Short mmCIF file of C-alpha atoms and ligand atoms in Angstrom, two decimals:
data_model
loop_
_atom_site.label_atom_id
_atom_site.label_comp_id
_atom_site.label_asym_id
_atom_site.label_seq_id
_atom_site.Cartn_x
_atom_site.Cartn_y
_atom_site.Cartn_z
CA MET K 1 19.88 -9.08 -22.52
CA LYS K 2 19.92 -7.60 -18.98
CA ASN K 3 20.37 -3.74 -18.95
CA LEU K 4 22.78 -4.63 -16.00
CA GLU K 5 25.15 -7.24 -16.15
CA TYR K 6 28.56 -8.34 -14.86
CA LYS K 7 31.24 -8.92 -17.87
CA ASN K 8 34.28 -10.56 -15.96
CA LYS K 9 34.03 -9.23 -13.02
CA LYS K 10 32.99 -5.32 -14.21
CA LEU K 11 29.28 -4.18 -13.97
CA GLN K 12 27.73 -3.16 -17.62
CA PHE K 13 24.85 -0.90 -17.95
CA SER K 14 23.57 -1.72 -21.41
CA LYS K 15 26.68 -3.03 -22.34
CA THR K 16 28.66 -0.42 -21.61
CA ASP K 17 31.38 -1.18 -18.97
CA ILE K 18 31.02 2.15 -16.46
CA ALA K 19 34.26 1.98 -15.24
CA SER K 20 36.03 3.02 -18.11
CA VAL K 21 33.19 6.24 -18.72
CA ALA K 22 33.93 7.26 -14.92
CA LYS K 23 37.77 6.99 -16.04
CA ASN K 24 36.70 9.89 -17.80
CA ASN K 25 34.17 11.71 -16.25
CA LYS K 26 33.67 12.96 -13.14
CA THR K 27 31.48 11.42 -10.80
CA PRO K 28 28.61 11.79 -10.03
CA PHE K 29 27.39 11.07 -13.04
CA TYR K 30 23.82 9.87 -14.67
CA LEU K 31 23.81 7.59 -17.49
CA TYR K 32 21.53 6.63 -19.54
CA SER K 33 20.63 4.36 -22.46
CA GLU K 34 18.80 5.16 -25.46
CA GLU K 35 18.39 1.75 -26.37
CA ILE K 36 16.63 0.69 -23.12
CA LEU K 37 14.59 3.96 -23.67
CA VAL K 38 13.68 3.33 -27.22
CA LYS K 39 12.73 -0.36 -25.87
CA ASN K 40 10.51 0.92 -23.13
CA TYR K 41 8.62 3.36 -25.27
CA GLN K 42 8.11 0.90 -28.60
CA ASP K 43 7.27 -2.03 -25.55
CA PHE K 44 4.29 0.64 -24.28
CA TYR K 45 2.98 2.42 -27.44
CA GLN K 46 3.15 -1.58 -29.09
CA GLY K 47 1.54 -2.83 -26.17
CA ALA K 48 -1.45 -0.60 -26.06
CA VAL K 49 -1.64 -1.47 -30.43
CA ASN K 50 -1.73 -4.88 -29.45
CA ALA K 51 -4.65 -4.68 -27.06
CA ASN K 52 -6.70 -2.98 -29.14
CA LEU K 53 -6.61 -0.04 -28.15
CA ILE K 54 -8.17 2.67 -30.29
CA ASN K 55 -4.70 4.77 -31.52
CA PRO K 56 -3.70 5.34 -28.62
CA LEU K 57 -1.38 8.58 -27.83
CA VAL K 58 1.21 8.13 -25.75
CA CYS K 59 2.18 11.51 -23.09
CA PHE K 60 5.52 10.88 -21.43
CA ALA K 61 5.19 13.08 -18.69
CA LEU K 62 8.18 15.38 -19.02
CA LYS K 63 8.49 15.60 -15.11
CA SER K 64 9.96 12.18 -14.77
CA ASN K 65 12.74 13.48 -17.01
CA PRO K 66 13.28 16.38 -19.24
CA ASN K 67 16.49 16.21 -20.56
CA LYS K 68 16.40 17.56 -23.88
CA GLU K 69 18.47 14.80 -26.07
CA LEU K 70 15.82 12.60 -24.12
CA VAL K 71 12.70 13.97 -25.33
CA LYS K 72 14.25 15.01 -28.49
CA ILE K 73 14.25 10.97 -28.73
CA LEU K 74 10.67 9.89 -27.72
CA ALA K 75 9.24 12.70 -29.80
CA LYS K 76 11.03 11.34 -33.12
CA MET K 77 9.21 7.80 -31.86
CA GLY K 78 6.29 9.66 -32.08
CA SER K 79 5.35 10.60 -28.36
CA GLY K 80 3.50 13.14 -26.94
CA ALA K 81 3.71 14.77 -23.97
CA ASP K 82 2.31 15.37 -19.94
CA ILE K 83 3.65 18.69 -18.84
CA VAL K 84 3.04 20.27 -15.84
CA SER K 85 4.47 23.99 -16.04
CA GLY K 86 4.88 26.50 -19.21
CA GLY K 87 8.98 25.54 -18.81
CA GLU K 88 7.77 21.77 -19.39
CA LEU K 89 5.69 22.92 -22.21
CA LYS K 90 8.35 25.35 -23.60
CA ARG K 91 11.27 22.05 -23.52
CA ALA K 92 8.20 19.31 -25.27
CA MET K 93 7.72 21.93 -28.38
CA GLU K 94 11.03 22.52 -28.71
CA CYS K 95 12.22 18.95 -28.59
CA GLY K 96 9.77 18.13 -31.45
CA ILE K 97 6.50 17.49 -29.25
CA PRO K 98 3.45 18.77 -31.54
CA ALA K 99 0.79 20.97 -29.27
CA GLU K 100 -1.54 18.61 -30.53
CA LYS K 101 0.25 15.38 -28.80
CA ILE K 102 0.37 17.49 -25.15
CA VAL K 103 -1.64 17.47 -22.44
CA PHE K 104 -1.10 20.43 -19.61
CA SER K 105 -1.56 18.66 -15.92
CA GLY K 106 -1.61 20.33 -12.67
CA VAL K 107 -3.47 21.83 -10.12
CA GLY K 108 -1.97 25.49 -10.13
CA LYS K 109 -1.33 26.65 -13.75
CA THR K 110 -0.80 29.93 -13.51
CA GLU K 111 -2.48 32.81 -15.80
CA GLU K 112 1.15 33.53 -17.75
CA GLU K 113 1.37 29.68 -18.40
CA ILE K 114 -2.08 29.69 -19.87
CA LEU K 115 -1.86 32.62 -22.31
CA TYR K 116 1.27 31.00 -22.70
CA ALA K 117 0.09 27.85 -23.56
CA LEU K 118 -2.82 28.98 -25.59
CA LYS K 119 -0.61 31.52 -27.83
CA VAL K 120 2.09 29.15 -28.83
CA SER K 121 0.15 26.60 -29.14
CA LYS K 122 -1.76 28.57 -31.44
CA GLY K 123 -5.15 27.17 -29.80
CA LYS K 124 -4.40 23.33 -30.74
CA LEU K 125 -3.28 21.97 -27.11
CA CYS K 126 -4.62 18.36 -26.73
CA SER K 127 -6.00 19.97 -23.78
CA PHE K 128 -6.09 21.83 -20.63
CA ASN K 129 -6.07 19.16 -18.00
CA ILE K 130 -8.25 20.92 -15.79
CA GLU K 131 -8.75 20.89 -11.87
CA SER K 132 -11.06 23.39 -10.35
CA LEU K 133 -14.12 25.49 -11.55
CA GLU K 134 -11.64 28.77 -10.86
CA GLU K 135 -9.18 27.10 -13.23
CA LEU K 136 -11.89 26.40 -16.31
CA GLU K 137 -12.87 30.22 -15.43
CA LEU K 138 -9.78 31.13 -15.53
CA ILE K 139 -9.28 29.41 -19.23
CA ASN K 140 -12.24 30.31 -20.28
CA SER K 141 -11.38 34.27 -20.44
CA CYS K 142 -7.51 33.65 -21.18
CA ALA K 143 -9.58 32.37 -24.27
CA LYS K 144 -12.00 34.74 -25.10
CA ARG K 145 -9.02 37.25 -24.49
CA THR K 146 -6.71 35.65 -27.04
CA LYS K 147 -9.57 35.08 -29.36
CA THR K 148 -9.39 31.06 -29.17
CA VAL K 149 -11.40 28.57 -28.04
CA ALA K 150 -9.33 26.26 -25.14
CA ARG K 151 -9.58 22.58 -25.35
CA ILE K 152 -10.71 20.91 -22.17
CA CYS K 153 -10.58 17.83 -19.99
CA PHE K 154 -11.50 17.04 -16.86
CA ARG K 155 -9.37 14.94 -14.46
CA LEU K 156 -11.33 13.28 -12.34
CA ASN K 157 -11.32 12.09 -8.61
CA PRO K 158 -12.27 8.80 -9.21
CA VAL K 159 -12.10 8.06 -5.26
CA VAL K 160 -9.69 5.10 -4.92
CA LYS K 161 -7.55 4.26 -2.76
CA PRO K 162 -4.39 2.38 -4.39
CA LYS K 163 -1.51 0.81 -2.81
CA THR K 164 1.35 2.97 -3.01
CA HIS K 165 3.09 5.54 -1.02
CA LYS K 166 1.06 7.90 0.63
CA TYR K 167 2.80 11.02 -0.84
CA ILE K 168 2.55 9.92 -4.43
CA SER K 169 -1.12 8.84 -4.19
CA THR K 170 -3.75 11.40 -5.62
CA GLY K 171 -6.66 9.43 -6.47
CA ASN K 172 -8.83 10.35 -2.95
CA LYS K 173 -11.05 13.24 -2.26
CA THR K 174 -9.19 14.12 0.42
CA HIS K 175 -6.11 14.56 -2.23
CA LYS K 176 -5.74 18.46 -3.84
CA PHE K 177 -6.13 16.33 -6.95
CA GLY K 178 -9.16 16.11 -9.71
CA LEU K 179 -12.69 17.00 -9.70
CA LEU K 180 -15.55 15.04 -7.95
CA GLU K 181 -18.44 13.34 -10.61
CA LYS K 182 -21.19 15.92 -9.14
CA ASP K 183 -18.94 18.61 -9.44
CA VAL K 184 -18.44 17.94 -13.23
CA LEU K 185 -21.83 17.24 -14.07
CA SER K 186 -23.00 20.81 -12.42
CA PHE K 187 -19.71 22.89 -14.20
CA LEU K 188 -21.18 21.34 -17.46
CA LYS K 189 -24.21 23.15 -17.33
CA GLU K 190 -22.74 26.73 -16.15
CA LYS K 191 -22.96 28.16 -19.85
CA LYS K 192 -20.65 31.32 -18.75
CA TYR K 193 -17.92 28.99 -18.65
CA TRP K 194 -17.64 27.21 -21.90
CA SER K 195 -18.04 30.15 -24.55
CA HIS K 196 -14.64 30.19 -25.34
CA SER K 197 -13.97 26.28 -24.04
CA LYS K 198 -14.50 22.72 -25.47
CA LEU K 199 -14.96 20.07 -23.19
CA VAL K 200 -12.68 16.83 -25.88
CA GLY K 201 -11.69 14.83 -22.90
CA LEU K 202 -11.62 12.94 -19.38
CA SER K 203 -8.74 11.84 -17.46
CA ILE K 204 -7.57 10.53 -14.35
CA HIS K 205 -4.07 9.87 -12.88
CA ILE K 206 -4.73 7.66 -9.35
CA GLY K 207 -0.97 8.08 -8.35
CA SER K 208 2.64 6.29 -8.81
CA GLN K 209 4.43 3.54 -8.68
CA LEU K 210 1.10 1.39 -9.17
CA LEU K 211 1.91 -2.39 -8.95
CA ASP K 212 -1.87 -3.34 -7.79
CA LEU K 213 -4.19 -2.77 -11.06
CA LYS K 214 -7.41 -3.11 -8.78
CA ALA K 215 -8.26 1.05 -7.95
CA THR K 216 -6.63 1.62 -11.67
CA LYS K 217 -9.32 -0.93 -12.70
CA LYS K 218 -12.24 1.40 -10.92
CA ALA K 219 -11.25 4.66 -11.13
CA ILE K 220 -11.42 3.30 -15.27
CA ALA K 221 -14.85 2.82 -14.81
CA LYS K 222 -15.49 5.40 -12.90
CA MET K 223 -14.80 7.76 -15.51
CA CYS K 224 -16.45 5.60 -18.26
CA ASP K 225 -19.48 6.40 -16.22
CA ILE K 226 -19.03 9.71 -16.05
CA ALA K 227 -18.17 9.87 -19.59
CA LEU K 228 -21.52 8.72 -20.63
CA LYS K 229 -23.43 10.82 -18.22
CA THR K 230 -21.83 13.92 -19.71
CA GLN K 231 -23.04 13.08 -23.54
CA ALA K 232 -20.09 15.37 -24.38
CA PRO K 233 -18.72 14.37 -28.39
CA LEU K 234 -15.13 13.38 -26.33
CA GLU K 235 -11.97 13.11 -28.51
CA PHE K 236 -10.41 11.02 -25.97
CA ILE K 237 -9.89 9.24 -22.57
CA ASP K 238 -7.34 9.44 -20.77
CA VAL K 239 -6.11 6.68 -18.30
CA GLY K 240 -2.96 9.31 -16.56
CA GLY K 241 0.24 7.74 -16.21
CA GLY K 242 1.83 5.83 -12.57
CA LEU K 243 2.53 2.49 -14.08
CA GLY K 244 5.38 1.27 -11.57
CA VAL K 245 8.67 -0.33 -11.76
CA ASP K 246 10.52 -3.49 -9.96
CA TYR K 247 13.02 -1.14 -8.00
CA HIS K 248 13.36 -4.16 -4.50
CA PRO K 249 13.72 -7.60 -6.20
CA SER K 250 10.32 -8.26 -3.83
CA GLU K 251 8.17 -6.12 -6.35
CA THR K 252 9.64 -7.97 -9.63
CA LYS K 253 6.81 -11.13 -9.55
CA ARG K 254 4.07 -8.12 -8.13
CA MET K 255 5.03 -5.58 -11.29
CA PRO K 256 2.09 -5.62 -14.00
CA SER K 257 3.53 -6.62 -17.58
CA ILE K 258 2.78 -3.64 -20.01
CA GLU K 259 0.26 -7.18 -21.25
CA GLU K 260 -1.80 -7.03 -18.65
CA TYR K 261 -2.05 -3.25 -18.00
CA MET K 262 -3.36 -2.87 -21.33
CA THR K 263 -5.79 -6.02 -21.68
CA LEU K 264 -6.83 -4.57 -17.78
CA VAL K 265 -7.21 -0.93 -19.78
CA TYR K 266 -8.91 -2.44 -23.32
CA LYS K 267 -11.62 -4.83 -21.20
CA THR K 268 -12.63 -1.80 -18.88
CA LEU K 269 -13.22 0.79 -21.77
CA HIS K 270 -14.81 -2.14 -23.60
CA LYS K 271 -16.96 -3.02 -20.62
CA GLU K 272 -18.22 0.37 -19.23
CA PHE K 273 -18.04 2.55 -22.37
CA TYR K 274 -17.68 1.23 -25.77
CA SER K 275 -20.30 -1.34 -24.96
CA LYS K 276 -22.57 1.31 -24.38
CA SER K 277 -21.98 4.29 -26.99
CA ASP K 278 -21.61 4.71 -30.45
CA LEU K 279 -17.81 7.17 -29.37
CA ARG K 280 -14.67 5.89 -29.86
CA PRO K 281 -12.91 8.28 -28.29
CA ARG K 282 -8.98 7.42 -28.04
CA VAL K 283 -6.91 6.40 -25.56
CA VAL K 284 -3.94 8.93 -24.19
CA PHE K 285 -1.55 7.35 -21.58
CA GLU K 286 0.15 9.94 -19.20
CA PRO K 287 3.71 7.07 -18.26
CA GLY K 288 6.67 8.35 -16.49
CA ARG K 289 8.71 6.50 -14.64
CA ARG K 290 7.44 2.96 -16.91
CA ILE K 291 9.36 4.42 -19.49
CA ILE K 292 12.43 6.03 -18.39
CA ALA K 293 13.11 4.82 -14.73
CA LYS K 294 15.23 1.21 -15.86
CA ALA K 295 16.78 3.39 -18.71
CA GLY K 296 19.02 5.41 -15.94
CA ILE K 297 21.64 4.94 -13.62
CA LEU K 298 23.92 7.32 -11.16
CA VAL K 299 26.76 6.80 -10.80
CA MET K 300 29.31 7.32 -7.40
CA ARG K 301 32.34 7.26 -5.97
CA VAL K 302 33.26 5.93 -2.45
CA LEU K 303 34.84 9.18 -0.91
CA ARG K 304 35.81 7.06 2.56
CA ASN K 305 34.59 4.74 5.46
CA LYS K 306 33.64 5.74 8.77
CA ILE K 307 33.00 3.06 11.39
CA SER K 308 30.58 4.13 14.77
CA GLU K 309 30.65 0.79 16.87
CA ASP K 310 27.77 -1.21 15.10
CA ASN K 311 27.31 1.57 12.19
CA HIS K 312 29.55 0.94 9.52
CA PHE K 313 29.15 4.43 6.63
CA VAL K 314 30.30 4.00 3.17
CA ILE K 315 30.03 7.78 2.13
CA VAL K 316 29.67 8.63 -1.70
CA ASP K 317 30.27 11.48 -3.62
CA GLY K 318 26.67 11.69 -4.64
CA GLY K 319 24.24 13.39 -2.37
CA MET K 320 20.26 13.61 -2.23
CA ASN K 321 20.79 16.76 -4.24
CA ASP K 322 21.48 14.78 -6.95
CA PHE K 323 18.73 11.91 -6.16
CA MET K 324 15.86 12.96 -3.39
CA ARG K 325 13.47 9.70 -3.89
CA PRO K 326 15.00 7.96 -0.91
CA SER K 327 15.79 10.86 1.35
CA LEU K 328 11.86 12.01 -0.26
CA TYR K 329 10.11 8.57 0.24
CA GLY K 330 11.85 5.98 1.62
CA ALA K 331 12.60 4.46 -1.63
CA TYR K 332 14.29 1.60 -2.21
CA HIS K 333 17.02 1.56 -5.09
CA GLY K 334 19.35 -0.62 -5.09
CA VAL K 335 23.24 0.10 -4.59
CA THR K 336 25.80 -2.26 -6.63
CA PRO K 337 29.68 -2.08 -6.79
CA VAL K 338 31.18 -1.50 -9.96
CA GLN K 339 33.55 -4.31 -9.12
CA GLU K 340 31.79 -7.81 -8.15
CA ALA K 341 32.64 -8.99 -5.18
CA LYS K 342 31.30 -11.04 -2.17
CA ALA K 343 29.38 -9.28 0.10
CA THR K 344 30.86 -9.58 3.50
CA THR K 345 28.83 -6.51 5.53
CA ARG K 346 26.47 -4.61 6.33
CA VAL K 347 26.51 -1.04 5.74
CA HIS K 348 25.08 2.35 5.06
CA VAL K 349 25.23 4.02 1.83
CA VAL K 350 25.13 7.73 2.62
CA GLY K 351 26.08 10.86 0.33
CA PRO K 352 27.63 14.12 1.75
CA ILE K 353 24.40 16.57 2.61
CA CYS K 354 23.70 17.70 6.05
CA GLU K 355 20.55 15.34 6.85
CA THR K 356 20.20 12.39 8.48
CA SER K 357 17.93 11.44 5.24
CA ASP K 358 20.83 12.27 2.84
CA CYS K 359 20.73 7.94 2.83
CA PHE K 360 20.45 5.66 -0.09
CA GLY K 361 20.56 2.48 1.39
CA SER K 362 20.66 1.14 5.40
CA ASP K 363 22.20 -2.39 6.34
CA ARG K 364 22.83 -3.20 2.55
CA PRO K 365 25.08 -6.04 2.30
CA LEU K 366 28.04 -4.81 -0.04
CA PRO K 367 32.04 -6.15 -0.28
CA ALA K 368 34.37 -3.53 1.25
CA LEU K 369 34.55 -0.50 -0.66
CA LYS K 370 37.74 1.47 -0.25
CA SER K 371 38.01 5.04 -1.68
CA GLY K 372 37.93 5.64 -5.44
CA ASP K 373 35.48 2.79 -5.82
CA LEU K 374 32.68 2.78 -8.27
CA VAL K 375 28.67 1.98 -7.16
CA ILE K 376 25.55 3.25 -8.43
CA LEU K 377 22.14 3.30 -7.79
CA GLU K 378 20.00 1.68 -9.95
CA ASP K 379 16.66 2.31 -11.85
CA THR K 380 17.43 6.29 -11.10
CA GLY K 381 16.32 7.69 -14.75
CA ALA K 382 12.77 8.54 -13.83
CA TYR K 383 12.78 11.86 -10.88
CA GLY K 384 16.45 11.56 -10.99
CA TYR K 385 18.21 14.86 -11.85
CA SER K 386 14.30 16.73 -12.84
CA MET K 387 14.24 16.46 -9.21
CA GLY K 388 17.43 17.64 -8.23
CA SER K 389 18.40 20.85 -6.48
CA ASN K 390 21.77 23.17 -5.63
CA TYR K 391 21.16 22.12 -1.68
CA ASN K 392 24.36 22.74 -0.34
CA LEU K 393 25.35 24.35 -2.88
CA ARG K 394 27.08 21.54 -4.84
CA GLY K 395 26.91 22.05 -8.79
CA ARG K 396 23.67 19.71 -10.63
CA PRO K 397 25.67 16.98 -11.75
CA LEU K 398 26.91 15.76 -15.57
CA GLU K 399 24.23 13.79 -17.94
CA LEU K 400 25.64 11.16 -20.35
CA LEU K 401 23.79 8.79 -22.74
CA ILE K 402 24.95 5.61 -24.36
CA GLN K 403 23.66 6.04 -27.75
CA LYS K 404 22.03 3.53 -29.74
CA ASN K 405 25.81 2.87 -31.91
CA GLN K 406 27.59 2.59 -27.97
CA LYS K 407 29.35 5.86 -27.95
CA LEU K 408 28.66 8.21 -25.67
CA LYS K 409 27.12 11.76 -25.16
CA THR K 410 26.89 14.49 -23.56
CA VAL K 411 23.51 15.44 -22.47
CA ASN K 412 23.96 17.68 -20.32
CA LYS K 413 27.29 19.28 -18.55
CA ALA K 414 27.94 19.14 -14.84
CA GLN K 415 27.65 22.79 -13.55
CA ASP K 416 30.81 24.33 -12.17
CA TYR K 417 31.56 27.11 -10.15
CA LYS K 418 31.41 29.40 -12.56
CA GLU K 419 28.08 28.90 -13.27
CA LEU K 420 26.48 27.95 -9.83
CA LEU K 421 28.15 30.73 -7.96
C1 LIG C 501 3.19 12.45 -12.43
C2 LIG C 501 2.17 12.38 -13.31
C3 LIG C 501 2.34 11.16 -14.37
C4 LIG C 501 3.37 10.46 -14.27
O1 LIG C 501 3.87 9.62 -13.55
P1 LIG C 501 4.49 8.13 -13.34
O2 LIG C 501 4.62 7.21 -12.28
O3 LIG C 501 6.22 8.78 -13.20
O4 LIG C 501 4.01 7.37 -14.33
C5 LIG C 501 0.96 11.33 -15.40
N1 LIG C 501 -0.06 12.34 -14.90
C6 LIG C 501 0.16 13.22 -13.93
C7 LIG C 501 -1.31 13.84 -13.72
C8 LIG C 501 1.01 13.03 -12.91
O5 LIG C 501 1.35 14.05 -12.53
#
């Protein structure tokens, strides 16, 4: 089954008629599918198992979508979490993800967040993925004060250049992320940083929306090489997230399948680590987008048309405050009318925000659309609601979930003026 399909000229998402959902709910709203989410997680996890990876742990990157109900669904399936703030840690644990399955990433963890993490996890957090010497120093001192031992993982900077948008590329020297090999090896020798810290893993995360796996392979090989050099009894090797999805039809052919990806991870680990060591660290993954992007759409209504000579604008009621990726990264997302009709013109689909970048698509072939017609923005489950804001003092949109039994559930109410102002 395709996630999006016309039936009697009416667009369905995950077998649900979008127009009927919009009849009873104010646009714009996010619509998620439990069935797709569950399938994506299971395909990913099962893919790792099928590739013979040892005891894999899939840590869902909460920043891609921290909605409570969605995280609870993932928690029930055994998912862990990759978190980047105290707020995300609290959310993950409240949704049922145990501390043992949570990795804490990010270059700017505060003292308050570190103390909070040590306290609520009772020192059991899977790891603090650390990014600098000063951070290690601070974590060690926080652990000392709270009489615990912090579990530490070094996030490596493997010095690779993945082919992706420069704003979502993170694995090179000029980026603020990760530690260089020589620094990792020298930190390990400094006994004073290790009185209340223990090295349990190594990690990488070289960027997002990766469709070409050459840099991934190189980065994993580099991590294995450093892992052997540390001579530490590592419990896990964390290969990060970033696996891409096909937002644009031209990306479908280039998008690696889960099987290809897992095979590459297995073969690289085998060649570069397992064949040279008796240690068998488990493999940790940190996917966000690949699990949730395709499990959500943004439903919007056309407000009106505006024609300025050659430029035809279709103004919709959703804006860059609801969904930011096109304005932030120039990201492509399909715009699809809910009522099927032949494309007759090329239009710019824009939101109401007072910014020129508030544009969901330029020169898109679309049928004539009039006030009140519905359109959807595709593949908006990841980095959608979570990147949203109240810019222009607009309330945050409603989030709805199509449950497995096809019943609709409100998983987050729209913000009204009372809440907003
Ligand atoms: C953002 C992020 C991820 C998830 O990236 P996706 O592209 O959504 O898979 C994983 N790990 C870290 C450290 C991140 O910052």
